[in-house]
Amino acid sequence: METNPETTELKNMVQNLSDLVVQVSKDVGQMRGELTQINERLGSLEGRMSALEGRMSEMETRVEQRMSALEARLERRITDVFKWMVGMMVPVWITLLVLIITQFTKG
């Protein structure tokens, strides 16, 4: 069988295309594997993010509870101090009133 240059060129082109198809097939297989790995990592990441959101929610709840407790204690403390101040000032006011009344009754 005689081979002419066009036939040889066509054979080379077909061989190059065949090699290219094999390489593309390998690349597609590798990309599918990498995509599967990325999907697995994303799934793991979603799980960890969900767990983190849960922990942050729990932490927020605890902080809110502590803040509420601190607020209640502060309100009680302010009320106690106010009562103490009023308790200290009542005798002073009574004394002032008595002095004023005695001054007006003497005069």
PDB file of N, CA and C in Angstrom:
ATOM      1  N   MET A   1       0.826  -1.167   0.000  1.00  0.00           N
ATOM      2  CA  MET A   1       0.000   0.000   0.000  1.00  0.00           C
ATOM      3  C   MET A   1       0.876   1.237   0.000  1.00  0.00           C
ATOM      4  N   GLU A   2       0.475   2.096  -0.847  1.00  0.00           N
ATOM      5  CA  GLU A   2       1.252   3.294  -1.073  1.00  0.00           C
ATOM      6  C   GLU A   2       0.700   4.417  -0.200  1.00  0.00           C
ATOM      7  N   THR A   3       1.579   5.146   0.446  1.00  0.00           N
ATOM      8  CA  THR A   3       1.123   6.279   1.246  1.00  0.00           C
ATOM      9  C   THR A   3       1.584   7.554   0.593  1.00  0.00           C
ATOM     10  N   ASN A   4       0.658   8.390   0.398  1.00  0.00           N
ATOM     11  CA  ASN A   4       1.022   9.687  -0.153  1.00  0.00           C
ATOM     12  C   ASN A   4       1.067  10.705   0.985  1.00  0.00           C
ATOM     13  N   PRO A   5       1.593  11.892   0.752  1.00  0.00           N
ATOM     14  CA  PRO A   5       1.740  12.866   1.825  1.00  0.00           C
ATOM     15  C   PRO A   5       0.415  13.278   2.458  1.00  0.00           C
ATOM     16  N   GLU A   6      -0.670  13.345   1.673  1.00  0.00           N
ATOM     17  CA  GLU A   6      -1.959  13.727   2.262  1.00  0.00           C
ATOM     18  C   GLU A   6      -2.450  12.666   3.237  1.00  0.00           C
ATOM     19  N   THR A   7      -2.275  11.408   2.874  1.00  0.00           N
ATOM     20  CA  THR A   7      -2.709  10.312   3.745  1.00  0.00           C
ATOM     21  C   THR A   7      -1.898  10.329   5.036  1.00  0.00           C
ATOM     22  N   THR A   8      -0.606  10.518   4.910  1.00  0.00           N
ATOM     23  CA  THR A   8       0.247  10.581   6.092  1.00  0.00           C
ATOM     24  C   THR A   8      -0.160  11.759   6.975  1.00  0.00           C
ATOM     25  N   GLU A   9      -0.444  12.866   6.355  1.00  0.00           N
ATOM     26  CA  GLU A   9      -0.872  14.044   7.115  1.00  0.00           C
ATOM     27  C   GLU A   9      -2.200  13.786   7.813  1.00  0.00           C
ATOM     28  N   LEU A  10      -3.134  13.141   7.103  1.00  0.00           N
ATOM     29  CA  LEU A  10      -4.432  12.813   7.708  1.00  0.00           C
ATOM     30  C   LEU A  10      -4.261  11.839   8.869  1.00  0.00           C
ATOM     31  N   LYS A  11      -3.379  10.827   8.690  1.00  0.00           N
ATOM     32  CA  LYS A  11      -3.124   9.871   9.774  1.00  0.00           C
ATOM     33  C   LYS A  11      -2.549  10.600  10.994  1.00  0.00           C
ATOM     34  N   ASN A  12      -1.625  11.506  10.738  1.00  0.00           N
ATOM     35  CA  ASN A  12      -1.034  12.278  11.840  1.00  0.00           C
ATOM     36  C   ASN A  12      -2.084  13.145  12.535  1.00  0.00           C
ATOM     37  N   MET A  13      -2.957  13.758  11.749  1.00  0.00           N
ATOM     38  CA  MET A  13      -4.023  14.578  12.334  1.00  0.00           C
ATOM     39  C   MET A  13      -4.962  13.727  13.174  1.00  0.00           C
ATOM     40  N   VAL A  14      -5.332  12.542  12.642  1.00  0.00           N
ATOM     41  CA  VAL A  14      -6.220  11.643  13.393  1.00  0.00           C
ATOM     42  C   VAL A  14      -5.532  11.187  14.672  1.00  0.00           C
ATOM     43  N   GLN A  15      -4.236  10.855  14.576  1.00  0.00           N
ATOM     44  CA  GLN A  15      -3.494  10.430  15.763  1.00  0.00           C
ATOM     45  C   GLN A  15      -3.419  11.564  16.788  1.00  0.00           C
ATOM     46  N   ASN A  16      -3.166  12.787  16.309  1.00  0.00           N
ATOM     47  CA  ASN A  16      -3.126  13.943  17.211  1.00  0.00           C
ATOM     48  C   ASN A  16      -4.479  14.180  17.869  1.00  0.00           C
ATOM     49  N   LEU A  17      -5.551  14.055  17.083  1.00  0.00           N
ATOM     50  CA  LEU A  17      -6.901  14.207  17.649  1.00  0.00           C
ATOM     51  C   LEU A  17      -7.188  13.110  18.660  1.00  0.00           C
ATOM     52  N   SER A  18      -6.763  11.895  18.355  1.00  0.00           N
ATOM     53  CA  SER A  18      -6.965  10.782  19.280  1.00  0.00           C
ATOM     54  C   SER A  18      -6.209  11.038  20.581  1.00  0.00           C
ATOM     55  N   ASP A  19      -4.960  11.486  20.462  1.00  0.00           N
ATOM     56  CA  ASP A  19      -4.175  11.810  21.660  1.00  0.00           C
ATOM     57  C   ASP A  19      -4.832  12.939  22.456  1.00  0.00           C
ATOM     58  N   LEU A  20      -5.345  13.922  21.726  1.00  0.00           N
ATOM     59  CA  LEU A  20      -6.017  15.045  22.372  1.00  0.00           C
ATOM     60  C   LEU A  20      -7.270  14.585  23.105  1.00  0.00           C
ATOM     61  N   VAL A  21      -8.045  13.684  22.481  1.00  0.00           N
ATOM     62  CA  VAL A  21      -9.252  13.150  23.128  1.00  0.00           C
ATOM     63  C   VAL A  21      -8.879  12.387  24.389  1.00  0.00           C
ATOM     64  N   VAL A  22      -7.808  11.600  24.326  1.00  0.00           N
ATOM     65  CA  VAL A  22      -7.365  10.846  25.502  1.00  0.00           C
ATOM     66  C   VAL A  22      -6.955  11.815  26.614  1.00  0.00           C
ATOM     67  N   GLN A  23      -6.203  12.855  26.255  1.00  0.00           N
ATOM     68  CA  GLN A  23      -5.767  13.840  27.253  1.00  0.00           C
ATOM     69  C   GLN A  23      -6.956  14.586  27.849  1.00  0.00           C
ATOM     70  N   VAL A  24      -7.910  14.987  27.004  1.00  0.00           N
ATOM     71  CA  VAL A  24      -9.108  15.675  27.497  1.00  0.00           C
ATOM     72  C   VAL A  24      -9.889  14.757  28.423  1.00  0.00           C
ATOM     73  N   SER A  25      -9.984  13.484  28.067  1.00  0.00           N
ATOM     74  CA  SER A  25     -10.694  12.521  28.911  1.00  0.00           C
ATOM     75  C   SER A  25     -10.016  12.410  30.277  1.00  0.00           C
ATOM     76  N   LYS A  26      -8.676  12.355  30.284  1.00  0.00           N
ATOM     77  CA  LYS A  26      -7.949  12.299  31.558  1.00  0.00           C
ATOM     78  C   LYS A  26      -8.189  13.571  32.368  1.00  0.00           C
ATOM     79  N   ASP A  27      -8.126  14.723  31.684  1.00  0.00           N
ATOM     80  CA  ASP A  27      -8.345  16.001  32.371  1.00  0.00           C
ATOM     81  C   ASP A  27      -9.750  16.091  32.954  1.00  0.00           C
ATOM     82  N   VAL A  28     -10.744  15.617  32.195  1.00  0.00           N
ATOM     83  CA  VAL A  28     -12.131  15.635  32.685  1.00  0.00           C
ATOM     84  C   VAL A  28     -12.258  14.743  33.909  1.00  0.00           C
ATOM     85  N   GLY A  29     -11.639  13.566  33.861  1.00  0.00           N
ATOM     86  CA  GLY A  29     -11.672  12.671  35.020  1.00  0.00           C
ATOM     87  C   GLY A  29     -11.030  13.307  36.239  1.00  0.00           C
ATOM     88  N   GLN A  30      -9.888  13.961  36.022  1.00  0.00           N
ATOM     89  CA  GLN A  30      -9.204  14.634  37.130  1.00  0.00           C
ATOM     90  C   GLN A  30     -10.058  15.777  37.674  1.00  0.00           C
ATOM     91  N   MET A  31     -10.672  16.546  36.782  1.00  0.00           N
ATOM     92  CA  MET A  31     -11.520  17.660  37.221  1.00  0.00           C
ATOM     93  C   MET A  31     -12.737  17.157  37.979  1.00  0.00           C
ATOM     94  N   ARG A  32     -13.297  16.036  37.541  1.00  0.00           N
ATOM     95  CA  ARG A  32     -14.441  15.468  38.281  1.00  0.00           C
ATOM     96  C   ARG A  32     -14.016  15.069  39.687  1.00  0.00           C
ATOM     97  N   GLY A  33     -12.840  14.461  39.792  1.00  0.00           N
ATOM     98  CA  GLY A  33     -12.331  14.094  41.115  1.00  0.00           C
ATOM     99  C   GLY A  33     -12.122  15.320  41.989  1.00  0.00           C
ATOM    100  N   GLU A  34     -11.543  16.360  41.401  1.00  0.00           N
ATOM    101  CA  GLU A  34     -11.326  17.589  42.159  1.00  0.00           C
ATOM    102  C   GLU A  34     -12.643  18.241  42.551  1.00  0.00           C
ATOM    103  N   LEU A  35     -13.618  18.211  41.639  1.00  0.00           N
ATOM    104  CA  LEU A  35     -14.929  18.776  41.944  1.00  0.00           C
ATOM    105  C   LEU A  35     -15.610  17.995  43.064  1.00  0.00           C
ATOM    106  N   THR A  36     -15.473  16.680  43.046  1.00  0.00           N
ATOM    107  CA  THR A  36     -16.037  15.860  44.119  1.00  0.00           C
ATOM    108  C   THR A  36     -15.385  16.220  45.454  1.00  0.00           C
ATOM    109  N   GLN A  37     -14.067  16.400  45.424  1.00  0.00           N
ATOM    110  CA  GLN A  37     -13.354  16.771  46.647  1.00  0.00           C
ATOM    111  C   GLN A  37     -13.799  18.150  47.139  1.00  0.00           C
ATOM    112  N   ILE A  38     -13.974  19.082  46.219  1.00  0.00           N
ATOM    113  CA  ILE A  38     -14.445  20.421  46.601  1.00  0.00           C
ATOM    114  C   ILE A  38     -15.837  20.336  47.211  1.00  0.00           C
ATOM    115  N   ASN A  39     -16.716  19.531  46.613  1.00  0.00           N
ATOM    116  CA  ASN A  39     -18.072  19.375  47.154  1.00  0.00           C
ATOM    117  C   ASN A  39     -18.037  18.781  48.556  1.00  0.00           C
ATOM    118  N   GLU A  40     -17.153  17.800  48.772  1.00  0.00           N
ATOM    119  CA  GLU A  40     -17.036  17.211  50.109  1.00  0.00           C
ATOM    120  C   GLU A  40     -16.549  18.253  51.116  1.00  0.00           C
ATOM    121  N   ARG A  41     -15.567  19.040  50.702  1.00  0.00           N
ATOM    122  CA  ARG A  41     -15.052  20.070  51.606  1.00  0.00           C
ATOM    123  C   ARG A  41     -16.112  21.121  51.896  1.00  0.00           C
ATOM    124  N   LEU A  42     -16.883  21.501  50.874  1.00  0.00           N
ATOM    125  CA  LEU A  42     -17.955  22.480  51.098  1.00  0.00           C
ATOM    126  C   LEU A  42     -19.009  21.922  52.044  1.00  0.00           C
ATOM    127  N   GLY A  43     -19.332  20.634  51.888  1.00  0.00           N
ATOM    128  CA  GLY A  43     -20.288  20.011  52.802  1.00  0.00           C
ATOM    129  C   GLY A  43     -19.775  20.035  54.229  1.00  0.00           C
ATOM    130  N   SER A  44     -18.489  19.732  54.394  1.00  0.00           N
ATOM    131  CA  SER A  44     -17.882  19.772  55.724  1.00  0.00           C
ATOM    132  C   SER A  44     -17.887  21.196  56.268  1.00  0.00           C
ATOM    133  N   LEU A  45     -17.585  22.146  55.398  1.00  0.00           N
ATOM    134  CA  LEU A  45     -17.570  23.552  55.811  1.00  0.00           C
ATOM    135  C   LEU A  45     -18.960  24.012  56.233  1.00  0.00           C
ATOM    136  N   GLU A  46     -19.982  23.597  55.495  1.00  0.00           N
ATOM    137  CA  GLU A  46     -21.355  23.968  55.861  1.00  0.00           C
ATOM    138  C   GLU A  46     -21.715  23.416  57.231  1.00  0.00           C
ATOM    139  N   GLY A  47     -21.302  22.182  57.496  1.00  0.00           N
ATOM    140  CA  GLY A  47     -21.567  21.598  58.810  1.00  0.00           C
ATOM    141  C   GLY A  47     -20.878  22.358  59.922  1.00  0.00           C
ATOM    142  N   ARG A  48     -19.623  22.713  59.682  1.00  0.00           N
ATOM    143  CA  ARG A  48     -18.886  23.456  60.706  1.00  0.00           C
ATOM    144  C   ARG A  48     -19.468  24.848  60.898  1.00  0.00           C
ATOM    145  N   MET A  49     -19.895  25.481  59.805  1.00  0.00           N
ATOM    146  CA  MET A  49     -20.510  26.807  59.937  1.00  0.00           C
ATOM    147  C   MET A  49     -21.815  26.718  60.713  1.00  0.00           C
ATOM    148  N   SER A  50     -22.579  25.671  60.475  1.00  0.00           N
ATOM    149  CA  SER A  50     -23.831  25.489  61.206  1.00  0.00           C
ATOM    150  C   SER A  50     -23.550  25.297  62.697  1.00  0.00           C
ATOM    151  N   ALA A  51     -22.533  24.490  62.999  1.00  0.00           N
ATOM    152  CA  ALA A  51     -22.168  24.286  64.406  1.00  0.00           C
ATOM    153  C   ALA A  51     -21.705  25.601  65.032  1.00  0.00           C
ATOM    154  N   LEU A  52     -20.939  26.382  64.284  1.00  0.00           N
ATOM    155  CA  LEU A  52     -20.463  27.672  64.786  1.00  0.00           C
ATOM    156  C   LEU A  52     -21.625  28.623  65.033  1.00  0.00           C
ATOM    157  N   GLU A  53     -22.598  28.637  64.121  1.00  0.00           N
ATOM    158  CA  GLU A  53     -23.779  29.482  64.318  1.00  0.00           C
ATOM    159  C   GLU A  53     -24.528  29.075  65.578  1.00  0.00           C
ATOM    160  N   GLY A  54     -24.636  27.768  65.805  1.00  0.00           N
ATOM    161  CA  GLY A  54     -25.298  27.287  67.018  1.00  0.00           C
ATOM    162  C   GLY A  54     -24.572  27.731  68.273  1.00  0.00           C
ATOM    163  N   ARG A  55     -23.237  27.608  68.251  1.00  0.00           N
ATOM    164  CA  ARG A  55     -22.459  28.031  69.424  1.00  0.00           C
ATOM    165  C   ARG A  55     -22.557  29.532  69.636  1.00  0.00           C
ATOM    166  N   MET A  56     -22.547  30.294  68.546  1.00  0.00           N
ATOM    167  CA  MET A  56     -22.674  31.749  68.688  1.00  0.00           C
ATOM    168  C   MET A  56     -24.042  32.119  69.242  1.00  0.00           C
ATOM    169  N   SER A  57     -25.068  31.405  68.822  1.00  0.00           N
ATOM    170  CA  SER A  57     -26.408  31.666  69.339  1.00  0.00           C
ATOM    171  C   SER A  57     -26.466  31.364  70.834  1.00  0.00           C
ATOM    172  N   GLU A  58     -25.862  30.240  71.237  1.00  0.00           N
ATOM    173  CA  GLU A  58     -25.820  29.901  72.660  1.00  0.00           C
ATOM    174  C   GLU A  58     -25.058  30.966  73.450  1.00  0.00           C
ATOM    175  N   MET A  59     -23.931  31.410  72.885  1.00  0.00           N
ATOM    176  CA  MET A  59     -23.129  32.437  73.557  1.00  0.00           C
ATOM    177  C   MET A  59     -23.921  33.731  73.683  1.00  0.00           C
ATOM    178  N   GLU A  60     -24.634  34.101  72.624  1.00  0.00           N
ATOM    179  CA  GLU A  60     -25.449  35.319  72.659  1.00  0.00           C
ATOM    180  C   GLU A  60     -26.524  35.210  73.731  1.00  0.00           C
ATOM    181  N   THR A  61     -27.143  34.040  73.836  1.00  0.00           N
ATOM    182  CA  THR A  61     -28.171  33.825  74.854  1.00  0.00           C
ATOM    183  C   THR A  61     -27.575  33.970  76.249  1.00  0.00           C
ATOM    184  N   ARG A  62     -26.390  33.372  76.456  1.00  0.00           N
ATOM    185  CA  ARG A  62     -25.753  33.479  77.773  1.00  0.00           C
ATOM    186  C   ARG A  62     -25.380  34.921  78.094  1.00  0.00           C
ATOM    187  N   VAL A  63     -24.867  35.643  77.103  1.00  0.00           N
ATOM    188  CA  VAL A  63     -24.504  37.046  77.332  1.00  0.00           C
ATOM    189  C   VAL A  63     -25.745  37.858  77.678  1.00  0.00           C
ATOM    190  N   GLU A  64     -26.844  37.615  76.956  1.00  0.00           N
ATOM    191  CA  GLU A  64     -28.089  38.333  77.249  1.00  0.00           C
ATOM    192  C   GLU A  64     -28.582  38.021  78.656  1.00  0.00           C
ATOM    193  N   GLN A  65     -28.484  36.756  79.068  1.00  0.00           N
ATOM    194  CA  GLN A  65     -28.903  36.391  80.418  1.00  0.00           C
ATOM    195  C   GLN A  65     -28.037  37.092  81.462  1.00  0.00           C
ATOM    196  N   ARG A  66     -26.725  37.107  81.224  1.00  0.00           N
ATOM    197  CA  ARG A  66     -25.829  37.771  82.174  1.00  0.00           C
ATOM    198  C   ARG A  66     -26.104  39.267  82.227  1.00  0.00           C
ATOM    199  N   MET A  67     -26.336  39.867  81.065  1.00  0.00           N
ATOM    200  CA  MET A  67     -26.634  41.298  81.040  1.00  0.00           C
ATOM    201  C   MET A  67     -27.937  41.586  81.780  1.00  0.00           C
ATOM    202  N   SER A  68     -28.934  40.730  81.604  1.00  0.00           N
ATOM    203  CA  SER A  68     -30.199  40.917  82.323  1.00  0.00           C
ATOM    204  C   SER A  68     -29.982  40.810  83.824  1.00  0.00           C
ATOM    205  N   ALA A  69     -29.179  39.827  84.239  1.00  0.00           N
ATOM    206  CA  ALA A  69     -28.895  39.669  85.667  1.00  0.00           C
ATOM    207  C   ALA A  69     -28.146  40.886  86.204  1.00  0.00           C
ATOM    208  N   LEU A  70     -27.156  41.363  85.440  1.00  0.00           N
ATOM    209  CA  LEU A  70     -26.417  42.558  85.872  1.00  0.00           C
ATOM    210  C   LEU A  70     -27.324  43.775  85.946  1.00  0.00           C
ATOM    211  N   GLU A  71     -28.203  43.902  84.969  1.00  0.00           N
ATOM    212  CA  GLU A  71     -29.137  45.034  84.963  1.00  0.00           C
ATOM    213  C   GLU A  71     -30.051  44.990  86.181  1.00  0.00           C
ATOM    214  N   ALA A  72     -30.550  43.801  86.510  1.00  0.00           N
ATOM    215  CA  ALA A  72     -31.426  43.667  87.678  1.00  0.00           C
ATOM    216  C   ALA A  72     -30.664  44.005  88.958  1.00  0.00           C
ATOM    217  N   ARG A  73     -29.417  43.516  89.065  1.00  0.00           N
ATOM    218  CA  ARG A  73     -28.621  43.828  90.255  1.00  0.00           C
ATOM    219  C   ARG A  73     -28.335  45.316  90.350  1.00  0.00           C
ATOM    220  N   LEU A  74     -28.039  45.933  89.222  1.00  0.00           N
ATOM    221  CA  LEU A  74     -27.762  47.368  89.216  1.00  0.00           C
ATOM    222  C   LEU A  74     -29.003  48.162  89.614  1.00  0.00           C
ATOM    223  N   GLU A  75     -30.163  47.753  89.106  1.00  0.00           N
ATOM    224  CA  GLU A  75     -31.408  48.437  89.481  1.00  0.00           C
ATOM    225  C   GLU A  75     -31.659  48.321  90.976  1.00  0.00           C
ATOM    226  N   ARG A  76     -31.437  47.115  91.524  1.00  0.00           N
ATOM    227  CA  ARG A  76     -31.618  46.931  92.970  1.00  0.00           C
ATOM    228  C   ARG A  76     -30.634  47.796  93.750  1.00  0.00           C
ATOM    229  N   ARG A  77     -29.411  47.853  93.270  1.00  0.00           N
ATOM    230  CA  ARG A  77     -28.389  48.645  93.967  1.00  0.00           C
ATOM    231  C   ARG A  77     -28.745  50.130  93.934  1.00  0.00           C
ATOM    232  N   ILE A  78     -29.182  50.613  92.779  1.00  0.00           N
ATOM    233  CA  ILE A  78     -29.580  52.023  92.668  1.00  0.00           C
ATOM    234  C   ILE A  78     -30.756  52.307  93.588  1.00  0.00           C
ATOM    235  N   THR A  79     -31.723  51.406  93.619  1.00  0.00           N
ATOM    236  CA  THR A  79     -32.883  51.580  94.499  1.00  0.00           C
ATOM    237  C   THR A  79     -32.451  51.604  95.960  1.00  0.00           C
ATOM    238  N   ASP A  80     -31.548  50.696  96.328  1.00  0.00           N
ATOM    239  CA  ASP A  80     -31.061  50.668  97.712  1.00  0.00           C
ATOM    240  C   ASP A  80     -30.336  51.961  98.072  1.00  0.00           C
ATOM    241  N   VAL A  81     -29.487  52.446  97.166  1.00  0.00           N
ATOM    242  CA  VAL A  81     -28.752  53.687  97.429  1.00  0.00           C
ATOM    243  C   VAL A  81     -29.721  54.857  97.529  1.00  0.00           C
ATOM    244  N   PHE A  82     -30.720  54.890  96.652  1.00  0.00           N
ATOM    245  CA  PHE A  82     -31.710  55.963  96.707  1.00  0.00           C
ATOM    246  C   PHE A  82     -32.462  55.942  98.032  1.00  0.00           C
ATOM    247  N   LYS A  83     -32.884  54.752  98.452  1.00  0.00           N
ATOM    248  CA  LYS A  83     -33.582  54.635  99.735  1.00  0.00           C
ATOM    249  C   LYS A  83     -32.677  55.094 100.879  1.00  0.00           C
ATOM    250  N   TRP A  84     -31.413  54.718 100.829  1.00  0.00           N
ATOM    251  CA  TRP A  84     -30.474  55.117 101.869  1.00  0.00           C
ATOM    252  C   TRP A  84     -30.322  56.635 101.891  1.00  0.00           C
ATOM    253  N   MET A  85     -30.201  57.232 100.689  1.00  0.00           N
ATOM    254  CA  MET A  85     -30.055  58.690 100.629  1.00  0.00           C
ATOM    255  C   MET A  85     -31.301  59.384 101.160  1.00  0.00           C
ATOM    256  N   VAL A  86     -32.470  58.886 100.792  1.00  0.00           N
ATOM    257  CA  VAL A  86     -33.714  59.474 101.303  1.00  0.00           C
ATOM    258  C   VAL A  86     -33.772  59.301 102.809  1.00  0.00           C
ATOM    259  N   GLY A  87     -33.395  58.128 103.279  1.00  0.00           N
ATOM    260  CA  GLY A  87     -33.383  57.867 104.718  1.00  0.00           C
ATOM    261  C   GLY A  87     -32.439  58.797 105.457  1.00  0.00           C
ATOM    262  N   MET A  88     -31.330  59.147 104.844  1.00  0.00           N
ATOM    263  CA  MET A  88     -30.380  60.066 105.472  1.00  0.00           C
ATOM    264  C   MET A  88     -30.877  61.509 105.411  1.00  0.00           C
ATOM    265  N   MET A  89     -31.614  61.854 104.371  1.00  0.00           N
ATOM    266  CA  MET A  89     -32.040  63.238 104.188  1.00  0.00           C
ATOM    267  C   MET A  89     -33.308  63.571 104.969  1.00  0.00           C
ATOM    268  N   VAL A  90     -34.146  62.606 105.262  1.00  0.00           N
ATOM    269  CA  VAL A  90     -35.404  62.882 105.970  1.00  0.00           C
ATOM    270  C   VAL A  90     -35.137  63.548 107.317  1.00  0.00           C
ATOM    271  N   PRO A  91     -34.234  63.045 108.146  1.00  0.00           N
ATOM    272  CA  PRO A  91     -33.984  63.740 109.422  1.00  0.00           C
ATOM    273  C   PRO A  91     -33.472  65.167 109.222  1.00  0.00           C
ATOM    274  N   VAL A  92     -32.658  65.370 108.171  1.00  0.00           N
ATOM    275  CA  VAL A  92     -32.154  66.718 107.904  1.00  0.00           C
ATOM    276  C   VAL A  92     -33.310  67.636 107.548  1.00  0.00           C
ATOM    277  N   TRP A  93     -34.213  67.195 106.683  1.00  0.00           N
ATOM    278  CA  TRP A  93     -35.366  68.017 106.289  1.00  0.00           C
ATOM    279  C   TRP A  93     -36.283  68.285 107.479  1.00  0.00           C
ATOM    280  N   ILE A  94     -36.491  67.261 108.276  1.00  0.00           N
ATOM    281  CA  ILE A  94     -37.340  67.452 109.461  1.00  0.00           C
ATOM    282  C   ILE A  94     -36.698  68.470 110.401  1.00  0.00           C
ATOM    283  N   THR A  95     -35.392  68.359 110.593  1.00  0.00           N
ATOM    284  CA  THR A  95     -34.686  69.309 111.455  1.00  0.00           C
ATOM    285  C   THR A  95     -34.797  70.721 110.908  1.00  0.00           C
ATOM    286  N   LEU A  96     -34.620  70.878 109.590  1.00  0.00           N
ATOM    287  CA  LEU A  96     -34.751  72.202 108.982  1.00  0.00           C
ATOM    288  C   LEU A  96     -36.160  72.752 109.162  1.00  0.00           C
ATOM    289  N   LEU A  97     -37.166  71.932 108.953  1.00  0.00           N
ATOM    290  CA  LEU A  97     -38.544  72.381 109.143  1.00  0.00           C
ATOM    291  C   LEU A  97     -38.797  72.794 110.594  1.00  0.00           C
ATOM    292  N   VAL A  98     -38.296  72.016 111.524  1.00  0.00           N
ATOM    293  CA  VAL A  98     -38.472  72.338 112.941  1.00  0.00           C
ATOM    294  C   VAL A  98     -37.785  73.662 113.258  1.00  0.00           C
ATOM    295  N   LEU A  99     -36.577  73.859 112.729  1.00  0.00           N
ATOM    296  CA  LEU A  99     -35.867  75.123 112.967  1.00  0.00           C
ATOM    297  C   LEU A  99     -36.619  76.300 112.368  1.00  0.00           C
ATOM    298  N   ILE A 100     -37.125  76.126 111.156  1.00  0.00           N
ATOM    299  CA  ILE A 100     -37.874  77.212 110.518  1.00  0.00           C
ATOM    300  C   ILE A 100     -39.134  77.523 111.320  1.00  0.00           C
ATOM    301  N   ILE A 101     -39.851  76.492 111.717  1.00  0.00           N
ATOM    302  CA  ILE A 101     -41.087  76.697 112.486  1.00  0.00           C
ATOM    303  C   ILE A 101     -40.775  77.363 113.822  1.00  0.00           C
ATOM    304  N   THR A 102     -39.733  76.924 114.492  1.00  0.00           N
ATOM    305  CA  THR A 102     -39.399  77.537 115.788  1.00  0.00           C
ATOM    306  C   THR A 102     -38.965  78.981 115.620  1.00  0.00           C
ATOM    307  N   GLN A 103     -38.299  79.296 114.538  1.00  0.00           N
ATOM    308  CA  GLN A 103     -37.894  80.683 114.291  1.00  0.00           C
ATOM    309  C   GLN A 103     -39.112  81.566 114.056  1.00  0.00           C
ATOM    310  N   PHE A 104     -40.097  81.063 113.297  1.00  0.00           N
ATOM    311  CA  PHE A 104     -41.299  81.856 113.043  1.00  0.00           C
ATOM    312  C   PHE A 104     -42.171  81.966 114.292  1.00  0.00           C
ATOM    313  N   THR A 105     -42.199  80.946 115.108  1.00  0.00           N
ATOM    314  CA  THR A 105     -43.036  81.004 116.309  1.00  0.00           C
ATOM    315  C   THR A 105     -42.397  81.869 117.394  1.00  0.00           C
ATOM    316  N   LYS A 106     -41.099  81.957 117.428  1.00  0.00           N
ATOM    317  CA  LYS A 106     -40.412  82.802 118.410  1.00  0.00           C
ATOM    318  C   LYS A 106     -40.583  84.276 118.066  1.00  0.00           C
ATOM    319  N   GLY A 107     -40.510  84.529 116.791  1.00  0.00           N
ATOM    320  CA  GLY A 107     -40.460  85.906 116.386  1.00  0.00           C
ATOM    321  C   GLY A 107     -41.746  86.613 116.412  1.00  0.00           C
TER     322      GLY A 107
END
